Short mmCIF file of C-alpha atoms and ligand atoms in Angstrom, two decimals:
data_model
loop_
_atom_site.label_atom_id
_atom_site.label_comp_id
_atom_site.label_asym_id
_atom_site.label_seq_id
_atom_site.Cartn_x
_atom_site.Cartn_y
_atom_site.Cartn_z
CA MET A 1 -0.73 -0.03 0.17
CA ARG A 2 2.94 1.98 0.95
CA PHE A 3 4.01 2.21 -2.56
CA VAL A 4 0.47 1.98 -4.55
CA ILE A 5 -0.71 5.27 -2.44
CA PRO A 6 1.40 7.75 -4.43
CA SER A 7 0.84 6.40 -7.40
CA LEU A 8 -2.83 6.46 -6.92
CA LEU A 9 -2.69 10.02 -5.68
CA ALA A 10 -0.59 11.80 -8.41
CA PHE A 11 -3.28 9.99 -11.04
CA ALA A 12 -6.20 11.06 -9.77
CA THR A 13 -4.80 14.74 -9.19
CA SER A 14 -3.39 14.98 -12.77
CA VAL A 15 -7.24 13.70 -13.74
CA THR A 16 -9.26 16.22 -11.64
CA ALA A 17 -7.11 19.11 -11.68
CA ILE A 18 -9.88 21.54 -11.50
CA GLY A 19 -8.80 25.10 -10.12
CA ASN A 20 -11.22 27.28 -7.62
CA THR A 21 -13.31 30.26 -7.94
CA LEU A 22 -12.15 32.90 -5.50
CA VAL A 23 -14.06 36.24 -4.32
CA PHE A 24 -11.71 38.64 -3.07
CA ASN A 25 -12.79 41.69 -0.88
CA ASN A 26 -10.70 44.64 -1.78
CA SER A 27 -13.51 47.34 -0.34
CA THR A 28 -13.24 48.71 2.78
CA SER A 29 -17.00 47.39 3.55
CA PRO A 30 -18.55 43.99 3.96
CA ILE A 31 -19.83 41.91 1.12
CA TYR A 32 -22.58 38.88 0.75
CA VAL A 33 -22.14 35.83 -1.21
CA TRP A 34 -24.13 32.94 -2.30
CA SER A 35 -23.25 29.93 -4.58
CA VAL A 36 -26.26 29.96 -6.39
CA SER A 37 -27.27 26.51 -8.35
CA SER A 38 -29.96 24.00 -8.59
CA THR A 39 -30.19 25.19 -4.46
CA VAL A 40 -28.90 28.17 -2.42
CA GLY A 41 -25.81 27.79 0.05
CA PRO A 42 -25.70 30.01 2.91
CA GLN A 43 -25.20 33.79 3.10
CA GLN A 44 -21.15 34.41 3.35
CA THR A 45 -19.80 37.43 4.78
CA VAL A 46 -16.54 39.04 3.09
CA VAL A 47 -15.01 41.62 4.90
CA SER A 48 -12.66 43.85 3.54
CA GLY A 49 -9.64 42.08 2.50
CA GLY A 50 -11.30 38.86 3.05
CA LEU A 51 -12.07 36.33 0.38
CA TYR A 52 -14.41 33.10 -0.35
CA MET A 53 -13.44 30.38 -2.07
CA GLU A 54 -15.05 27.49 -4.12
CA PRO A 55 -13.58 24.90 -6.15
CA LEU A 56 -14.92 25.24 -9.11
CA HIS A 57 -18.13 22.35 -9.54
CA ARG A 58 -20.60 21.31 -11.77
CA ASP A 59 -24.48 21.24 -10.67
CA GLU A 60 -26.19 18.37 -12.27
CA ASN A 61 -29.80 19.83 -12.48
CA SER A 62 -28.48 23.59 -13.34
CA GLY A 63 -25.27 23.18 -14.72
CA GLY A 64 -23.93 26.29 -13.92
CA ILE A 65 -22.91 28.30 -11.01
CA ALA A 66 -23.42 31.97 -10.14
CA ILE A 67 -22.16 33.44 -7.69
CA LYS A 68 -24.40 36.12 -6.21
CA ILE A 69 -22.74 39.26 -4.18
CA THR A 70 -24.52 41.88 -2.35
CA LYS A 71 -23.82 44.91 -0.26
CA LYS A 72 -26.06 44.58 2.32
CA ALA A 73 -26.83 41.34 4.53
CA GLY A 74 -30.01 39.70 2.77
CA GLY A 75 -29.78 41.46 0.05
CA LEU A 76 -30.27 38.48 -2.10
CA TYR A 77 -34.14 37.70 -0.69
CA SER A 78 -34.75 41.89 -0.30
CA GLY A 79 -34.59 42.49 -4.29
CA ASP A 80 -31.25 44.09 -3.16
CA PRO A 81 -29.17 45.57 -6.62
CA GLN A 82 -26.60 41.73 -7.00
CA GLN A 83 -23.80 41.54 -9.29
CA ILE A 84 -23.47 38.00 -10.53
CA PHE A 85 -20.19 36.09 -11.65
CA ALA A 86 -21.78 33.24 -13.22
CA TYR A 87 -19.28 30.23 -14.63
CA SER A 88 -19.77 26.71 -16.43
CA ILE A 89 -17.58 24.68 -16.98
CA ASP A 90 -16.78 22.33 -20.17
CA ASN A 91 -14.87 19.64 -20.34
CA ALA A 92 -11.34 21.09 -19.84
CA GLN A 93 -12.27 24.49 -19.52
CA VAL A 94 -14.47 27.57 -17.53
CA TRP A 95 -16.82 29.57 -19.28
CA TYR A 96 -17.71 32.92 -16.90
CA ASP A 97 -19.35 35.85 -16.91
CA LEU A 98 -20.30 39.16 -15.00
CA SER A 99 -23.74 40.90 -15.40
CA THR A 100 -25.96 42.32 -12.57
CA VAL A 101 -30.04 42.58 -11.71
CA PHE A 102 -31.67 45.09 -9.76
CA GLY A 103 -29.54 47.31 -10.45
CA GLU A 104 -25.53 47.44 -9.68
CA PRO A 105 -24.71 47.06 -6.14
CA PHE A 106 -21.10 48.12 -6.94
CA ALA A 107 -21.97 51.30 -9.20
CA GLY A 108 -18.87 53.89 -8.58
CA GLN A 109 -16.25 50.34 -7.11
CA ARG A 110 -14.00 49.23 -9.39
CA VAL A 111 -14.98 45.30 -10.26
CA GLU A 112 -13.23 42.71 -12.20
CA VAL A 113 -13.57 39.21 -13.20
CA THR A 114 -9.51 37.68 -14.19
CA SER A 115 -7.72 33.99 -14.23
CA ASP A 116 -4.23 33.54 -14.98
CA THR A 117 -4.55 33.00 -18.65
CA GLY A 118 -7.92 33.36 -19.44
CA GLY A 119 -9.53 36.64 -20.58
CA SER A 120 -10.12 39.36 -18.32
CA ILE A 121 -13.82 41.26 -17.36
CA ILE A 122 -13.45 44.99 -16.23
CA TRP A 123 -15.88 46.96 -15.17
CA PRO A 124 -13.68 49.66 -14.44
CA LYS A 125 -16.86 52.17 -12.54
CA GLY A 126 -18.55 48.51 -11.49
CA SER A 127 -20.63 49.44 -14.35
CA ASN A 128 -21.15 47.39 -17.58
CA PRO A 129 -19.29 48.91 -20.26
CA GLY A 130 -21.15 47.26 -23.06
CA GLY A 131 -19.83 44.29 -25.46
CA SER A 132 -19.16 40.73 -24.59
CA GLN A 133 -18.96 40.25 -21.23
CA VAL A 134 -18.06 36.56 -21.59
CA LYS A 135 -14.91 35.18 -21.15
CA VAL A 136 -13.28 31.65 -20.76
CA ALA A 137 -9.78 29.94 -18.64
CA SER A 138 -8.62 26.81 -18.95
CA SER A 139 -10.53 24.80 -15.69
CA ASP A 140 -7.50 24.62 -14.06
CA GLU A 141 -6.87 27.34 -13.14
CA ASN A 142 -8.98 30.02 -10.42
CA VAL A 143 -11.02 32.49 -11.71
CA TRP A 144 -11.40 36.00 -9.24
CA PHE A 145 -14.01 37.79 -8.76
CA THR A 146 -12.49 41.37 -7.23
CA VAL A 147 -14.34 44.20 -5.81
CA TYR A 148 -12.39 47.27 -5.37
CA GLY A 149 -13.51 50.42 -2.81
CA ALA A 150 -12.93 52.88 -5.72
CA PRO A 151 -12.85 53.26 -9.60
CA GLY A 152 -10.13 52.08 -11.23
CA VAL A 153 -9.14 51.40 -14.81
C1 NAG B 1 -6.54 46.64 -3.58
O1 NAG B 1 -6.47 47.70 -3.99
C2 NAG B 1 -6.16 48.44 -3.71
C3 NAG B 1 -5.93 50.35 -4.23
O2 NAG B 1 -7.33 50.51 -3.31
C4 NAG B 1 -4.80 48.46 -4.64
O3 NAG B 1 -3.56 48.97 -4.59
C5 NAG B 1 -4.68 46.59 -4.39
O4 NAG B 1 -3.68 46.48 -5.12
C6 NAG B 1 -5.57 46.12 -3.93
N1 NAG B 1 -5.16 44.65 -4.20
C7 NAG B 1 -4.87 43.76 -4.62
C8 NAG B 1 -4.98 42.28 -4.23
O5 NAG B 1 -5.91 43.41 -5.83
C1 NAG B 2 -9.97 51.65 -1.91
C2 NAG B 2 -10.11 50.83 -0.71
O1 NAG B 2 -11.14 50.98 -0.39
N1 NAG B 2 -9.02 50.02 -0.42
C3 NAG B 2 -8.74 48.88 0.76
C4 NAG B 2 -9.62 47.50 0.33
O2 NAG B 2 -9.13 46.61 1.21
C5 NAG B 2 -7.79 46.70 1.93
C6 NAG B 2 -7.82 45.55 2.56
O3 NAG B 2 -9.02 45.72 3.50
C7 NAG B 2 -7.99 48.48 2.66
O4 NAG B 2 -6.57 48.75 3.03
C8 NAG B 2 -7.52 49.09 1.46
O5 NAG B 2 -7.93 50.86 1.67
#
C-alpha cells in the first residue's frame, strides 16, 4: 500500500486538476455572497480584505453556478442590487461572465473577473461597459472576482 497510494494520488490529481473560484473583497465594506445552483448556499460574509473560495464545480441540474453578491446582508432576499459572477465548466474549460440584476451594487467601484491566462472582465466603475462579458479559461485555473473600494482603469 505504501507504494500504491502515492501513485494513485498522483493519478487522481492529474485527472481531476480543477481550479477554484475566489471572491476577494478589496473594498472597505463587507460584502455578502451566495453560491447558487439548483440550490442556494448559505450567506457568506466577506469582510474587507477577506476571501470566499469554492472549487469550480458543476451542478447536475442547473449545470452552471451563479455567485451572487450584494452590499447588504440578506440582500439576496430583499430585492437589493446583485452582482452576478456566473461560471460553467465545459470539459477542460470554464466559461464565466459578469452581470447585475435589480441595479448595480458596486456602481462607482471597480469590479473585475480575472484568471491566470484566460480572459478578463473589467468594469472600471462597477457598471457594465458593454460588449461581450463572457470569457473563458482553462478549468484548472483559479478564477477571481474582485471588488475594489474605488473606481479604476
Ligand atoms: C486592493 O486595492 C488597492 C487600491 O485600492 C490596490 O493598490 C491593491 O493592489 C489591491 N489589492 C489587490 C490584491 O488587488
Ligand atoms: C480603495 C480601498 O478601499 N481599498 C481598501 C481595500 O481593502 C484593503 C484591505 O482591507 C484596505 O486596506 C484598502 O484601504
